[in-house]
Tab-separated table of C-alpha atoms in Angstrom:
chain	number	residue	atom	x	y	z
E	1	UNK	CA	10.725	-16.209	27.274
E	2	UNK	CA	7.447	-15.433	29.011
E	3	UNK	CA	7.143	-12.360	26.647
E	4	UNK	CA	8.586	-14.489	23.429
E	5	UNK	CA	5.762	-16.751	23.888
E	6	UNK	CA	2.655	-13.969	24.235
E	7	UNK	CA	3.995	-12.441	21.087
E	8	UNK	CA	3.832	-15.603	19.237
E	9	UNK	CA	0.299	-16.991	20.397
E	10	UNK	CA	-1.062	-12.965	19.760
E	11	UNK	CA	0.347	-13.148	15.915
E	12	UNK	CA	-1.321	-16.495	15.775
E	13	UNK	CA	-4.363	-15.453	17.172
E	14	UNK	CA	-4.783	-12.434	14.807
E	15	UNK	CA	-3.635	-13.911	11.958
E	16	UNK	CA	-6.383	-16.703	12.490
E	17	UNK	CA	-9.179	-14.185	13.085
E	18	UNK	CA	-8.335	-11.516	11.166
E	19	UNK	CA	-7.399	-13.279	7.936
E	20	UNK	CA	-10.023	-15.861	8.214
E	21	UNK	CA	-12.442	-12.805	8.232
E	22	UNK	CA	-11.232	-11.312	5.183
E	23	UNK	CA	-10.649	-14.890	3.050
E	24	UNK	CA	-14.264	-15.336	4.083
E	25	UNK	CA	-15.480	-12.225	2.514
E	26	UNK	CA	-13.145	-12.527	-0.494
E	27	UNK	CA	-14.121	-16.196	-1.341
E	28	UNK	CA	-17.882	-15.424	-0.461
E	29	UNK	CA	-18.632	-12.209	-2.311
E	30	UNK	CA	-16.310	-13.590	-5.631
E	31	UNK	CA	-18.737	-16.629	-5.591
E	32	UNK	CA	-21.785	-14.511	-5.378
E	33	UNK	CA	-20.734	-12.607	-8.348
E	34	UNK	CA	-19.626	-16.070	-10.236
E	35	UNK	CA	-23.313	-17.709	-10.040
E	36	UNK	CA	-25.146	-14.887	-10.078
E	37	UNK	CA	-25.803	-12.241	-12.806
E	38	UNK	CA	-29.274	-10.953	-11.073
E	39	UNK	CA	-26.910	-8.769	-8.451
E	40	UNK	CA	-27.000	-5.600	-8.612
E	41	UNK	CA	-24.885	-4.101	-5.860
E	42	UNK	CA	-21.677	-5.324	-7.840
E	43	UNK	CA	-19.896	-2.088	-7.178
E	44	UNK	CA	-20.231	-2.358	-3.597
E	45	UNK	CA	-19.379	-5.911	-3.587
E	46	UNK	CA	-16.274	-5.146	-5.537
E	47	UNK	CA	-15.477	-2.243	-2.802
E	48	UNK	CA	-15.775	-4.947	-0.204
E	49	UNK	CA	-13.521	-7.155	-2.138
E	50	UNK	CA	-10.903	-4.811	-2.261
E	51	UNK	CA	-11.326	-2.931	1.125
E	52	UNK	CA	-10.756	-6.995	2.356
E	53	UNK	CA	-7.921	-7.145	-0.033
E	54	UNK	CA	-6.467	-4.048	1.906
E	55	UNK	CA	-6.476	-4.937	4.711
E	56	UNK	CA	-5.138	-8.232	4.510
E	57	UNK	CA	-1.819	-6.464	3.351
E	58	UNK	CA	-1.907	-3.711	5.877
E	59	UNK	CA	-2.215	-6.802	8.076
E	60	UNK	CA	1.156	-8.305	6.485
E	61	UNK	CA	2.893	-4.771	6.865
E	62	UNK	CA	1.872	-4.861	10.319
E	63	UNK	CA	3.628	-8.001	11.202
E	64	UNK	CA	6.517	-7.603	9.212
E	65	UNK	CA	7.039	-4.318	11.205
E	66	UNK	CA	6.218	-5.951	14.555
E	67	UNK	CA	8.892	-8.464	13.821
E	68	UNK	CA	11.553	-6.102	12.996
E	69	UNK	CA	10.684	-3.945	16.330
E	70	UNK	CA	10.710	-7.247	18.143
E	71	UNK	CA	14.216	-7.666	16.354
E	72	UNK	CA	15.545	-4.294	17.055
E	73	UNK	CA	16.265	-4.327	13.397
E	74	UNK	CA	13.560	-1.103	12.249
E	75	UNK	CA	15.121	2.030	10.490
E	76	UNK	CA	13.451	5.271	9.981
E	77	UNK	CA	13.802	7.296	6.503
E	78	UNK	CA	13.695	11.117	6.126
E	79	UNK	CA	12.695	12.533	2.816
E	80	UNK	CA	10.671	15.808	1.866
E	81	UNK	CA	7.061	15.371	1.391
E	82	UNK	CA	3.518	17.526	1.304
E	83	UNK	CA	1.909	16.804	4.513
E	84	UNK	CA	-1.354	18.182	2.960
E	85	UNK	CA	-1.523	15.503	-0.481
E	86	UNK	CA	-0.306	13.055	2.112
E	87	UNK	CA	-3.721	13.236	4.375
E	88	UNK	CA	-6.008	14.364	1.538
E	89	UNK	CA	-5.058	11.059	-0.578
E	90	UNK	CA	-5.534	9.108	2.085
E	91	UNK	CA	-8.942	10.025	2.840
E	92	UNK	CA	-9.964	9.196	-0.725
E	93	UNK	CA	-8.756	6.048	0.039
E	94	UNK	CA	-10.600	6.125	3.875
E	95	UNK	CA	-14.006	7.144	1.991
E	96	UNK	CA	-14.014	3.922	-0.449
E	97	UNK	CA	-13.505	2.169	3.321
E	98	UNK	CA	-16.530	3.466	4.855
E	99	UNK	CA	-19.657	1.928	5.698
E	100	UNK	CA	-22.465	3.246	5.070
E	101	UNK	CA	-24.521	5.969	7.050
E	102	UNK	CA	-20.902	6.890	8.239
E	103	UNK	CA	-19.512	10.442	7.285
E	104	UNK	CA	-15.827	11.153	6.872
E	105	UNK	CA	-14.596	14.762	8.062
E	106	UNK	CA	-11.120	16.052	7.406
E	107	UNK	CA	-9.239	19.294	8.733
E	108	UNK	CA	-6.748	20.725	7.734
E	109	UNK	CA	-5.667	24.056	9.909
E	110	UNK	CA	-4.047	26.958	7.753
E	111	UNK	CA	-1.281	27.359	10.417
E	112	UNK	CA	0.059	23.735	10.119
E	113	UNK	CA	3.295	23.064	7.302
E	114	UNK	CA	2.854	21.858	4.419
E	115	UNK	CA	6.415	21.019	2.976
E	116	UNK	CA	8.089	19.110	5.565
E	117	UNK	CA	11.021	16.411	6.071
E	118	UNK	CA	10.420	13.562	7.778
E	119	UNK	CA	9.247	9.403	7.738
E	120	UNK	CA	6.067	9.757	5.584
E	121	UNK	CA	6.160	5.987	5.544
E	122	UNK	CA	5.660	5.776	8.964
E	123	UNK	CA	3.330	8.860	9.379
E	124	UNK	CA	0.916	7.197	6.956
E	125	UNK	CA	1.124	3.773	8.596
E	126	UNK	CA	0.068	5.071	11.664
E	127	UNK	CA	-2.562	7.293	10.074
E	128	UNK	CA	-4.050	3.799	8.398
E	129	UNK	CA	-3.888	2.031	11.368
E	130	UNK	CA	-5.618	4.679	13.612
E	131	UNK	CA	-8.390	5.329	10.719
E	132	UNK	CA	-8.786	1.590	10.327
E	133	UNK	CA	-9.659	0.829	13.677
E	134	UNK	CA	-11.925	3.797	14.382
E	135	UNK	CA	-13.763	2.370	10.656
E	136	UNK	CA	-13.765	-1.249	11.957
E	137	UNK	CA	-15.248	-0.367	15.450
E	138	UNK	CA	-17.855	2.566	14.115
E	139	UNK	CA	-21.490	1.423	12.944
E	140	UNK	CA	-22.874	4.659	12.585
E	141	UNK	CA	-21.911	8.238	12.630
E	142	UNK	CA	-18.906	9.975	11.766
E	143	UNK	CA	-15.173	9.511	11.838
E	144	UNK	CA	-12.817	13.042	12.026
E	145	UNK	CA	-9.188	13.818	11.259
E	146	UNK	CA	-8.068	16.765	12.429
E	147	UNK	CA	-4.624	18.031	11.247
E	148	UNK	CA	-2.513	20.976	12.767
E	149	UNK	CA	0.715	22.370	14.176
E	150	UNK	CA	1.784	20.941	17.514
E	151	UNK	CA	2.096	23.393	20.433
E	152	UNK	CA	5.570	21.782	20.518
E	153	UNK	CA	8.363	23.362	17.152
E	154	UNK	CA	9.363	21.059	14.367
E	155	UNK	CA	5.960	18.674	15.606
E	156	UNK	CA	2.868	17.942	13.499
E	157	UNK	CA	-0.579	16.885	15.980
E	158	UNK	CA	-3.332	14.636	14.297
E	159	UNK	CA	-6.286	13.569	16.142
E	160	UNK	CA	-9.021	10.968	14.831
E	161	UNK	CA	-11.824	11.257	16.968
E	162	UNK	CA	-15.169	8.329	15.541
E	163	UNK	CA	-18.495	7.591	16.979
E	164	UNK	CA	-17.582	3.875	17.564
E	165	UNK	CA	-18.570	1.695	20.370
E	166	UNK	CA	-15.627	2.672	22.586
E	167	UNK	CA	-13.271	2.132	25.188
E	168	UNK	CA	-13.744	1.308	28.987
E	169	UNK	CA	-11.844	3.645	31.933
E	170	UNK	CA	-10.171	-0.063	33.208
E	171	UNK	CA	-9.235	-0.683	29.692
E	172	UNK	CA	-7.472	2.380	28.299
E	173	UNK	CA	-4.059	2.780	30.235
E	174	UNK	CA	-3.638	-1.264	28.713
E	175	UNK	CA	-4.830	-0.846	24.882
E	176	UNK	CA	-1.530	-0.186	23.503
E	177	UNK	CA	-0.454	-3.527	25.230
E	178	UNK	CA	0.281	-6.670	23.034
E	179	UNK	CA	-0.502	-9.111	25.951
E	180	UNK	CA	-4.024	-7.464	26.879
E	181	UNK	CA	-4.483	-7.267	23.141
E	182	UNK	CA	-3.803	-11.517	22.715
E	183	UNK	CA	-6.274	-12.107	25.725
E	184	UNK	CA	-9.275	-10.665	23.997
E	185	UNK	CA	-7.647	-10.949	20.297
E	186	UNK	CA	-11.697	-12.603	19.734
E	187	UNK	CA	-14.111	-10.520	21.353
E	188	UNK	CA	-15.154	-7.393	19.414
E	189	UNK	CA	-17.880	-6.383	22.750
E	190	UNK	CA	-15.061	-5.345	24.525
E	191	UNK	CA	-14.349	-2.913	21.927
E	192	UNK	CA	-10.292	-3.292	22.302
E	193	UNK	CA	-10.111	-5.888	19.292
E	194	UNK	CA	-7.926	-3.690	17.402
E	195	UNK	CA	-5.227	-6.312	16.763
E	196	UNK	CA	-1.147	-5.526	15.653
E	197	UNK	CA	-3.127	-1.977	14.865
E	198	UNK	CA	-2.498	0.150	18.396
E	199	UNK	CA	-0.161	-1.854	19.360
E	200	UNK	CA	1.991	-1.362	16.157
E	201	UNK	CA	1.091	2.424	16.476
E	202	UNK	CA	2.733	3.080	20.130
E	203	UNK	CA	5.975	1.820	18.841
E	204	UNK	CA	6.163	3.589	15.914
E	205	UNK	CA	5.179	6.751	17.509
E	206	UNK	CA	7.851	5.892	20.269
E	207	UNK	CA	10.677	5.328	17.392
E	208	UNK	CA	10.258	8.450	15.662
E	209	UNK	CA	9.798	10.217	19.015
E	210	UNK	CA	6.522	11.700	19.074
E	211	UNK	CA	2.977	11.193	21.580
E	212	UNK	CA	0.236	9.241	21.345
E	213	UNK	CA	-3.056	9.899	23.925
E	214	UNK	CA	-6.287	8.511	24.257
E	215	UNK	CA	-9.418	9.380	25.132
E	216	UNK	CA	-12.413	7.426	25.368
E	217	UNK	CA	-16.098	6.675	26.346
E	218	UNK	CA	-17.959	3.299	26.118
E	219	UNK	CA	-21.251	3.916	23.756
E	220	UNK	CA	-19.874	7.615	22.584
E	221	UNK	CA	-16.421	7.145	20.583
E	222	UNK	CA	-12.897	7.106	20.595
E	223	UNK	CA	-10.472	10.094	19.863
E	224	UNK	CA	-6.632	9.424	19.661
E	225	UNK	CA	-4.089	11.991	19.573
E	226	UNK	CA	-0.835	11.707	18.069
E	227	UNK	CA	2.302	14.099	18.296
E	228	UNK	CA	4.784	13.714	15.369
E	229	UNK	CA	8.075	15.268	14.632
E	230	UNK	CA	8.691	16.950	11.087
E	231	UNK	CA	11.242	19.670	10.099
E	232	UNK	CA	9.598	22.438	8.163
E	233	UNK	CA	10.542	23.203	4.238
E	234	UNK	CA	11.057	26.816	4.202
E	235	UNK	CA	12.374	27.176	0.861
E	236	UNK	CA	10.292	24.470	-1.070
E	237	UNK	CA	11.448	23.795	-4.613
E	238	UNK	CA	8.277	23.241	-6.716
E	239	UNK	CA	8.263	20.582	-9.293
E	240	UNK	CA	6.411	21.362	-12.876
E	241	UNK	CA	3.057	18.906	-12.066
E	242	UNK	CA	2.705	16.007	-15.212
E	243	UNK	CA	-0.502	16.849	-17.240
E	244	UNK	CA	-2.402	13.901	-17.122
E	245	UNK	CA	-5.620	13.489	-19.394
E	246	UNK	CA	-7.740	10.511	-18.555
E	247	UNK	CA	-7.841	7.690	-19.701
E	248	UNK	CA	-6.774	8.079	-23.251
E	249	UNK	CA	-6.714	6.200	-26.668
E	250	UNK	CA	-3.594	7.296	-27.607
E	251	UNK	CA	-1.635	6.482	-24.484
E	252	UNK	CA	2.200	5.694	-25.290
E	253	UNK	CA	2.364	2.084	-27.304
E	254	UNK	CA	5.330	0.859	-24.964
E	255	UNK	CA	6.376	-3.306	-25.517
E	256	UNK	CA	6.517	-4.962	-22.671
E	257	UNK	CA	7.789	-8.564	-21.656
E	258	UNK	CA	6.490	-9.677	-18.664
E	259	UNK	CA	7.978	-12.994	-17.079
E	260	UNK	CA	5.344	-14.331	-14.737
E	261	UNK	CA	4.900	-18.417	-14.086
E	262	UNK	CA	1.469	-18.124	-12.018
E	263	UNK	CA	-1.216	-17.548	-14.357
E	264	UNK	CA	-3.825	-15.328	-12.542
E	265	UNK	CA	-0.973	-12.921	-11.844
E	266	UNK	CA	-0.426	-12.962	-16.063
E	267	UNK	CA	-3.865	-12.129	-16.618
E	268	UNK	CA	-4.240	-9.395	-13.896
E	269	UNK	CA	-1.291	-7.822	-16.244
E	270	UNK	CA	-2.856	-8.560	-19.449
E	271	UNK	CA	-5.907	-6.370	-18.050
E	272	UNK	CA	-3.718	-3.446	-17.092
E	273	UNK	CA	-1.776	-3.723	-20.287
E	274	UNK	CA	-5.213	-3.370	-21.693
E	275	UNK	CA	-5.646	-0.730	-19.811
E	276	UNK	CA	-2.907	1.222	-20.135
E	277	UNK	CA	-2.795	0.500	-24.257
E	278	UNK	CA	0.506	-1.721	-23.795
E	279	UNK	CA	2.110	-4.292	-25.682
E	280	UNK	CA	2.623	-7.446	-23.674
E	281	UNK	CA	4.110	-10.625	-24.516
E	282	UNK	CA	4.250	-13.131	-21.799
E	283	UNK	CA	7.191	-15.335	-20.668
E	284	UNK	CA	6.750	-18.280	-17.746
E	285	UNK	CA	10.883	-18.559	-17.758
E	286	UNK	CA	14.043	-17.778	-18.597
E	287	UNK	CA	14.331	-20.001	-21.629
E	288	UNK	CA	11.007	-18.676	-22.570
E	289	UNK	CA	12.246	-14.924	-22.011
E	290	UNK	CA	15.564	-14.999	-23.706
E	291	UNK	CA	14.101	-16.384	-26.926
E	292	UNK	CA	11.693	-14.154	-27.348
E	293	UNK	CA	14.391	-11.035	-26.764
E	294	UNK	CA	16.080	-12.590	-29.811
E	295	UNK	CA	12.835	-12.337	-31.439
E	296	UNK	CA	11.443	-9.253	-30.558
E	297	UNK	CA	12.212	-5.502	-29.224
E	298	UNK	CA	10.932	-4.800	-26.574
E	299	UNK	CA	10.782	-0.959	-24.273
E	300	UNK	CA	11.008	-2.691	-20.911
E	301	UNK	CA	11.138	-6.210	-19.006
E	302	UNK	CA	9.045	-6.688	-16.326
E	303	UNK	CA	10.267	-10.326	-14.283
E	304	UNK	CA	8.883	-11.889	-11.065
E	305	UNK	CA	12.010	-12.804	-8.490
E	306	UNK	CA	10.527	-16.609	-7.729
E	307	UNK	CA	10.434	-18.543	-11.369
E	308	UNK	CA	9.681	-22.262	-11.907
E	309	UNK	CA	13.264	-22.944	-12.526
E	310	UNK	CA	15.271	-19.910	-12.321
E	311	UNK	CA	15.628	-16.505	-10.582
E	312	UNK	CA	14.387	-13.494	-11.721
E	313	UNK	CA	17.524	-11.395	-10.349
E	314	UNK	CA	19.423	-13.969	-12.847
E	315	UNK	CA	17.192	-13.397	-15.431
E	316	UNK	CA	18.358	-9.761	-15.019
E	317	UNK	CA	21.606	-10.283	-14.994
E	318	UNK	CA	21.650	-12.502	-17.978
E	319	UNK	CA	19.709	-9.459	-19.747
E	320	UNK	CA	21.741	-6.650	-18.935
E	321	UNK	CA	25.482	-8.767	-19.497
E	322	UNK	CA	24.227	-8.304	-23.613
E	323	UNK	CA	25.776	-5.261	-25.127
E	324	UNK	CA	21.898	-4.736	-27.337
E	325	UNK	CA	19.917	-5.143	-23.782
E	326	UNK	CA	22.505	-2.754	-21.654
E	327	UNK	CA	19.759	-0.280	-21.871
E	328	UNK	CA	16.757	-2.283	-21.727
E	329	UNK	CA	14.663	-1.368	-18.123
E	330	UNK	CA	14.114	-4.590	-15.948
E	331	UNK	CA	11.958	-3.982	-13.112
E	332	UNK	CA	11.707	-6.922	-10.270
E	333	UNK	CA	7.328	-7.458	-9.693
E	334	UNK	CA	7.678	-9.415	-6.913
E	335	UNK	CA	5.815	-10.408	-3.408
E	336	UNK	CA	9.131	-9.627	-1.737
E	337	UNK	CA	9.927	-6.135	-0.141
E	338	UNK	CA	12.925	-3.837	-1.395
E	339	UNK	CA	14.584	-4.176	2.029
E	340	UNK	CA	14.717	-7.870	1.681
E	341	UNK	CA	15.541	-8.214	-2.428
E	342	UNK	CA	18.598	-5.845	-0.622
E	343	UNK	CA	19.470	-8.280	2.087
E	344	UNK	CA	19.296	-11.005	-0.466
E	345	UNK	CA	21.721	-9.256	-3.201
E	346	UNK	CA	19.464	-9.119	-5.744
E	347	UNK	CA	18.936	-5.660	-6.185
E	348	UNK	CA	22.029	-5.294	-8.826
E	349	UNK	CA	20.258	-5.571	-11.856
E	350	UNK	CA	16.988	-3.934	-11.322
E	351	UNK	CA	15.927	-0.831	-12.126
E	352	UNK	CA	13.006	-0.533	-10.350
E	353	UNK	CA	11.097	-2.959	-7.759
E	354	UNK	CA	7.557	-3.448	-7.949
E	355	UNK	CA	5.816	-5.055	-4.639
E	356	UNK	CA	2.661	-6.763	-5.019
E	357	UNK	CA	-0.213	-6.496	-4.800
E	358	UNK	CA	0.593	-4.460	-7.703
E	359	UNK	CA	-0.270	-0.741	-7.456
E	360	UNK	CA	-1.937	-0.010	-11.450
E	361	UNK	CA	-1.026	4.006	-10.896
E	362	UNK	CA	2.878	3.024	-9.799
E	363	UNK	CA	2.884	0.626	-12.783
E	364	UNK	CA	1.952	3.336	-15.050
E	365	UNK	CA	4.237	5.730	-13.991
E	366	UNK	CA	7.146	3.921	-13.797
E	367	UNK	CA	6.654	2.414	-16.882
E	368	UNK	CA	6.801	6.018	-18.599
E	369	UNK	CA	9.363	6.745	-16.696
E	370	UNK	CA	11.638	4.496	-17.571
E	371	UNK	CA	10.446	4.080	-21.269
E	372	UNK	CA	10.105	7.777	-21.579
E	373	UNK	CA	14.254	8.320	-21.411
E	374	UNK	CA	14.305	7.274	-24.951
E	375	UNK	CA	11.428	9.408	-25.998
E	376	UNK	CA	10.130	7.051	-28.838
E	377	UNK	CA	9.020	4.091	-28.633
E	378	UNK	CA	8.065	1.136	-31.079
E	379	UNK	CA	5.404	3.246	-32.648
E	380	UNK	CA	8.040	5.934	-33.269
E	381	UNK	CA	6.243	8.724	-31.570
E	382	UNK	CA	7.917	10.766	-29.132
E	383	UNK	CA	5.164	9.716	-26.462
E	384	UNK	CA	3.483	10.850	-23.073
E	385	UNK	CA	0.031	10.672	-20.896
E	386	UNK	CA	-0.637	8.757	-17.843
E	387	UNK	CA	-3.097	6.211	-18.873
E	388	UNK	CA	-5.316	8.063	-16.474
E	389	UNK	CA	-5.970	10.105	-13.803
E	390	UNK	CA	-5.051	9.820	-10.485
E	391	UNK	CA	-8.120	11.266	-8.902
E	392	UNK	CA	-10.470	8.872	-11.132
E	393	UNK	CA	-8.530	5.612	-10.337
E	394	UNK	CA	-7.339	5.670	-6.861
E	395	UNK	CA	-7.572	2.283	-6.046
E	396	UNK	CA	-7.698	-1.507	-7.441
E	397	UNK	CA	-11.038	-1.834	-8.023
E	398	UNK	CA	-11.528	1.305	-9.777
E	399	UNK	CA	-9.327	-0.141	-11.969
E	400	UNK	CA	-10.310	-4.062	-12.586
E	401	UNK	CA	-14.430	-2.287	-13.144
E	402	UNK	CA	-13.135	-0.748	-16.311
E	403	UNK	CA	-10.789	-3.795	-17.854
């Protein structure tokens, strides 16, 4: 009970600090660039905006996780992946984090796998949750991630190593601790503010079976040290790479429905459907949706799974039960994981799921991919291109700058 009750006042507590720190930079810098057109640092204000936006959802993964550990209900998945792409995409993403006057070095020793097997999921959680803190707690400097092959076969060792503030002797054996963690979930000076982050971080290193170490010095830095297991790919089968060409005039004219109620999510589509030169037609319900199916052809249906007055999984259903729609892609958008549309039985009529905050460079692709099958579409042009590339738009601000 005693342990029950620390768990639930430390989510409290950082969910009250750390999202009322992020609303307050999301409200604030969106009003300064409502009332005034005399600012010029909008790109870094819309980095802010975003790198807020972040982390208020690696936040939400973070708790969601912590409650199914707390629930003994958290699975691992295996699945074949390039450990190399996997650390140099996210250090694009860790560069748009930094501040400035910080430097971001990455290494990535020739003797350590590339193709491997294992929870990438999980390796890249822990990865944003180690980077994250040493980003949050460094002013000035530099922040390192070192990636090799663990002394240890079938074992992958990454060490992040920043120039932060740092951790007390006294302090370090308890860090990883949820209950230390709650009783100083408010005072960055002690430097071990890291919230669900470390905490979140020893027990998914401990469920996939791998180390985590730290070392640390107050006023010098941090440097954590994580073992994790992967099997090697010996015989890797390469897949033929999609040319993508920028962001094109002629990208693929697919139709798309999308049934949406809440307005701002609407016109956050309408502006990738600009984007992406798409054809969308709104719908706010089912009623709304079905009538303009009679109306109109469409490549793909794109539904939310919370309506006004119906269900998007029975909006689904509805579509796919018509012998002219058997065919027609309907991909769930929705706030709601893929584990929990699965609990909830409303994963029969999908094919695809979409979690927001909506990822423009998933959208894209899955789009094509699912529109592509057919090869034509409305236009009557066998069709392809990413609507751009991946290198030039790798996050959601990138994106919203150019709509």
């Amino acid at each position: 009970l005693e342990k029950a009750n620390v768990s639930e006042d430390w989510i409290l507590s950082v969910l009250s600090h750390e999202v009322r720190n992020s609303l307050n930079a999301i409200a604030g810098f969106a009003s300064l660039l409502n009332h005034s057109s005399a600012i010029t640092q909008r790109e870094d204000i819309t980095e802010t905006l975003a790198f807020s936006s972040r982390h208020l959802l690696a936040l939400i993964n973070n708790i969601h996780d912590f409650s199914k550990i707390e629930l003994g209900t958290f699975k691992l998945q295996t699945e074949e992946f390039d450990l190399y792409d996997l650390f140099e995409k996210a250090a694009i993403l860790f560069q748009s984090q930094l501040r400035h006057h910080i430097t971001l070095n990455v290494t990535i020793d020739e003797q350590t796998p590339r193709h491997v097997k294992g929870d990438a999921t999980r390796l890249l959680q822990i990865l944003n949750n180690l980077v994250g803190n040493a980003i949050k707690f460094t002013e000035k400097g530099a922040i390192s991630i070192t990636l090799k092959k663990a002394p240890a076969q079938d074992e992958i060792q990454f060490i992040i190593e920043d120039t932060g503030v740092g951790i007390s002797k006294e302090r370090m054996d308890r860090v990883f601790e949820p209950k230390h963690q709650a009783g100083n979930a408010t005072n960055k000076s002690n430097s071990t503010n890291t919230g669900l982050g470390l905490y979140i971080v020893s027990k998914l290193v401990n469920y996939v079976g791998g180390t985590v170490k730290l070392n640390s010095e107050v006023g010098k830095g941090t440097a954590i040290s994580v073992t994790f297991p992967v099997k090697t790919v010996l015989h890797h089968v390469t897949t033929p790479a999609v040319e993508t060409t920028g962001l094109l005039q002629d990208t693929a004219n697919y139709k798309v429905l999308y049934i949406e109620y809440d307005y701002f999510n609407r016109m956050l589509m309408a502006g990738y459907a600009q984007l992406g030169n798409l054809t969308l037609d709104f719908a706010k319900d089912d009623q709304e949706a079905y009538a303009l199916l009679q109306e109109q052809t469409y490549d793909i249906v794109l539904t939310d799974i919370v309506l006004a007055n119906t269900d998007g999984a029975q909006i689904a259903g509805h579509i796919k039960q018509q012998p002219e729609n058997q065919s027609l892609p309907v991909v769930a958008v929705t706030a709601y994981s893929e584990d929990e549309i699965q609990k909830q039985g409303k994963n029969q009529y999908f094919d695809a799921v979409i979690t927001k905050p909506i990822d423009p460079k998933h959208l894209y692709q899955l789009i094509y991919h699912l529109c592509s099958k057919g090869e034509k579409g409305l236009s009557g042009q066998k069709k392809f291109a990413l609507p751009f590339n991946a290198s030039e738009a790798h996050s959601l601000t990138s994106l919203l700058q150019q709509i």
